[in-house]
XYZ file of N, CA and C in Angstrom:
231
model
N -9.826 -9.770 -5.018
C -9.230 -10.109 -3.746
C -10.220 -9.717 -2.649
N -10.177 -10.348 -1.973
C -11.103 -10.114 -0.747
C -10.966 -9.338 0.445
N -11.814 -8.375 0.726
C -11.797 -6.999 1.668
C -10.712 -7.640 2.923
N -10.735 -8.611 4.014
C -9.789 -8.931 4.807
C -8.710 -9.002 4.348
N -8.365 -10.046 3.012
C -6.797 -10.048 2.682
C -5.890 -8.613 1.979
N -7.087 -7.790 1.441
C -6.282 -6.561 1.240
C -5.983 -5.758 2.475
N -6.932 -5.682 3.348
C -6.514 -5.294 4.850
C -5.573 -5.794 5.312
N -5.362 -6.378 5.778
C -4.213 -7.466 5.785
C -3.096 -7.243 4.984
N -2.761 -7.297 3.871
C -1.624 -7.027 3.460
C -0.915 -5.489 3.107
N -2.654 -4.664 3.052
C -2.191 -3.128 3.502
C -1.456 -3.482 4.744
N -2.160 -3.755 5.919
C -1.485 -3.856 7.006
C -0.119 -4.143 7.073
N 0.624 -5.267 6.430
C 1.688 -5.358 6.852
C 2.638 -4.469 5.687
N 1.714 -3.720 4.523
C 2.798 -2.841 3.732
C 2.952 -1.896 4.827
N 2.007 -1.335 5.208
C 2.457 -0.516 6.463
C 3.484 -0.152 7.230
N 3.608 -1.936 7.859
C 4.470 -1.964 8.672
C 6.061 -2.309 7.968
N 5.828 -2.534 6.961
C 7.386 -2.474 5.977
C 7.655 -1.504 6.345
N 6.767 0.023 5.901
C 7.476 1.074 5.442
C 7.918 1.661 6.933
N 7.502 1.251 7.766
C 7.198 1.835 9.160
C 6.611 3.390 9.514
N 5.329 2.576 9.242
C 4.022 3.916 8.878
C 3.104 3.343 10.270
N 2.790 4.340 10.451
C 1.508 3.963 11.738
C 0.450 3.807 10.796
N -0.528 2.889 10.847
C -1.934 2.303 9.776
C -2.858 3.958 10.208
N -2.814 4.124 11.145
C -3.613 5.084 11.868
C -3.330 6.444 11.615
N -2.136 6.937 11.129
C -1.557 8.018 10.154
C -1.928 8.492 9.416
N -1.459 9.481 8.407
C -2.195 10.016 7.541
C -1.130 10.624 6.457
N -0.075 9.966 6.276
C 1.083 10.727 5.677
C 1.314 10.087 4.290
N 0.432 9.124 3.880
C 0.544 8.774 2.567
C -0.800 8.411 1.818
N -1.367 9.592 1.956
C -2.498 9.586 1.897
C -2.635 9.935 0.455
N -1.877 11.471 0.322
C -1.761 11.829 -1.029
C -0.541 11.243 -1.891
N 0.405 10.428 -1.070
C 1.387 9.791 -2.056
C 0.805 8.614 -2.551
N -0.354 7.999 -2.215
C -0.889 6.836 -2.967
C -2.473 7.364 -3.803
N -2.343 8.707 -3.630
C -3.338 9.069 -4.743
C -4.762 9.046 -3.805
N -4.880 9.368 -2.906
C -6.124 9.154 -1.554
C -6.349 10.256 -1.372
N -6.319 11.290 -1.315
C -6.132 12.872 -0.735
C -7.414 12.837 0.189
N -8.216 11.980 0.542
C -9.468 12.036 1.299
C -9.157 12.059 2.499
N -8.381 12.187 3.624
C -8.492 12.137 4.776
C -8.454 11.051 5.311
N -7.871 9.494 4.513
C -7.995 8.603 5.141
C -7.038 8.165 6.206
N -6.894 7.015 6.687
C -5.618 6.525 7.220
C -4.831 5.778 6.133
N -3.471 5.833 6.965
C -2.682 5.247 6.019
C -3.279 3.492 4.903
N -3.550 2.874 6.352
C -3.341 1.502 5.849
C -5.126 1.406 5.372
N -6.117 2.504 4.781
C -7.155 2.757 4.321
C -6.814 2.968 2.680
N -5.750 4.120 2.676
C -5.522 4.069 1.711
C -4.617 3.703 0.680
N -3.335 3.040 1.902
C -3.137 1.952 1.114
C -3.716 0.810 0.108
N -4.957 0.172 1.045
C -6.148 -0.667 0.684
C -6.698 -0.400 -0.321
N -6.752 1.051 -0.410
C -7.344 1.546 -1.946
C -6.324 1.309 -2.939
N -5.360 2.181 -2.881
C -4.459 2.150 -3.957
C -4.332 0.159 -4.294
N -4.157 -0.464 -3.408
C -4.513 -2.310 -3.717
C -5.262 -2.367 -4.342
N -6.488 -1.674 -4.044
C -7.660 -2.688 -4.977
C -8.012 -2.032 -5.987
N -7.196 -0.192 -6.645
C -6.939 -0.017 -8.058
C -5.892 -1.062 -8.692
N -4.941 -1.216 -8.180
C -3.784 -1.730 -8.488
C -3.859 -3.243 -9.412
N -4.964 -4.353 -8.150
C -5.591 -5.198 -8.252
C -6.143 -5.892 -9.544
N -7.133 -4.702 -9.611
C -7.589 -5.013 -10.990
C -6.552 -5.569 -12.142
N -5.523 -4.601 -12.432
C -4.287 -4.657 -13.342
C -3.703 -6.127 -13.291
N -3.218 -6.108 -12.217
C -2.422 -7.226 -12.070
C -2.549 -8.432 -11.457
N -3.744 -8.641 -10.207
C -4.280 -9.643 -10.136
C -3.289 -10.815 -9.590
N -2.336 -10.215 -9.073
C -1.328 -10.904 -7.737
C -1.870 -10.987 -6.302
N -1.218 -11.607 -5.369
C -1.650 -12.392 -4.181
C -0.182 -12.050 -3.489
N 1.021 -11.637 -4.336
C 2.478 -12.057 -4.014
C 2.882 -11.015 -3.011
N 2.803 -10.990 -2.124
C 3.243 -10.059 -1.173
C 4.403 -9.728 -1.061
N 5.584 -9.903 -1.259
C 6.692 -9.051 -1.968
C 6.618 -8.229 -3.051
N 6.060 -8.689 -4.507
C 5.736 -7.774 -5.107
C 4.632 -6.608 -5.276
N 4.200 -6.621 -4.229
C 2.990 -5.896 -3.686
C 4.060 -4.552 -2.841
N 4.845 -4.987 -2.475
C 5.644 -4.163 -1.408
C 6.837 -3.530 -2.292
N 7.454 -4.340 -3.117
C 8.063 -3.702 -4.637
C 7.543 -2.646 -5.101
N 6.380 -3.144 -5.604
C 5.375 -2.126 -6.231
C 4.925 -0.215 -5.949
N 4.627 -1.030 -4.404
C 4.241 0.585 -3.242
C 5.310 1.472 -2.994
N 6.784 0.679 -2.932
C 8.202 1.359 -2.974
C 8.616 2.077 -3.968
N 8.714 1.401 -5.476
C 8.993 2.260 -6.510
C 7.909 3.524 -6.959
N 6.504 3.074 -6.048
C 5.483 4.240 -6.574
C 6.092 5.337 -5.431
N 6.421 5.167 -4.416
C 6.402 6.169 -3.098
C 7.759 6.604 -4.102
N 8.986 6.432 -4.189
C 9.899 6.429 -4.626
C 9.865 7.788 -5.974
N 8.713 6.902 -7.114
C 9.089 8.036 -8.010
C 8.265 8.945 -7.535
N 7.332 9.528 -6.468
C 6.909 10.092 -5.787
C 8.043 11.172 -5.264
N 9.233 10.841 -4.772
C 10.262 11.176 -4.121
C 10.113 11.480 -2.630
N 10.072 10.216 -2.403
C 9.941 9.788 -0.985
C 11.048 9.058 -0.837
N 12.285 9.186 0.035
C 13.049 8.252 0.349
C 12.916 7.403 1.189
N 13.436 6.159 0.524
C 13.038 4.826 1.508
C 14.427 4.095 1.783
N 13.958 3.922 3.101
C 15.489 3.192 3.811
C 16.764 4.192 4.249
């Protein structure tokens, strides 16, 4: 997948969860512990993810980040 469209759809997982991109609060819930921003390491955790599964589907992209934050024990919604 290509560096803009994972930006991009980090971006709007982001804004699902209603995370500031510019944040830093799921940094270590997506396995980032580096100091990034959110919608940085969102982008990462995508383009491990990526490899695996090799979807485009942006709902299940947002499925996906929920049940991981989730068994994380992060409540959502």
């Amino acid at each position: 997948m290509k560096s803009n469209i994972v930006k991009n759809l980090a971006y709007y997982l982001c804004q699902r969860l209603y995370c500031l991109p510019t944040g830093r609060e799921l940094n270590f819930l997506v396995g980032n512990g580096t100091g990034q921003q959110n919608i940085d390491a969102i982008a990462d955790w995508i383009g491990k993810n990526y490899i695996k599964h090799q979807t485009v589907d942006i709902d299940w992209w947002e499925i996906q980040l929920r049940k991981h934050l989730t068994a994380k024990g992060v409540l959502l919604d």
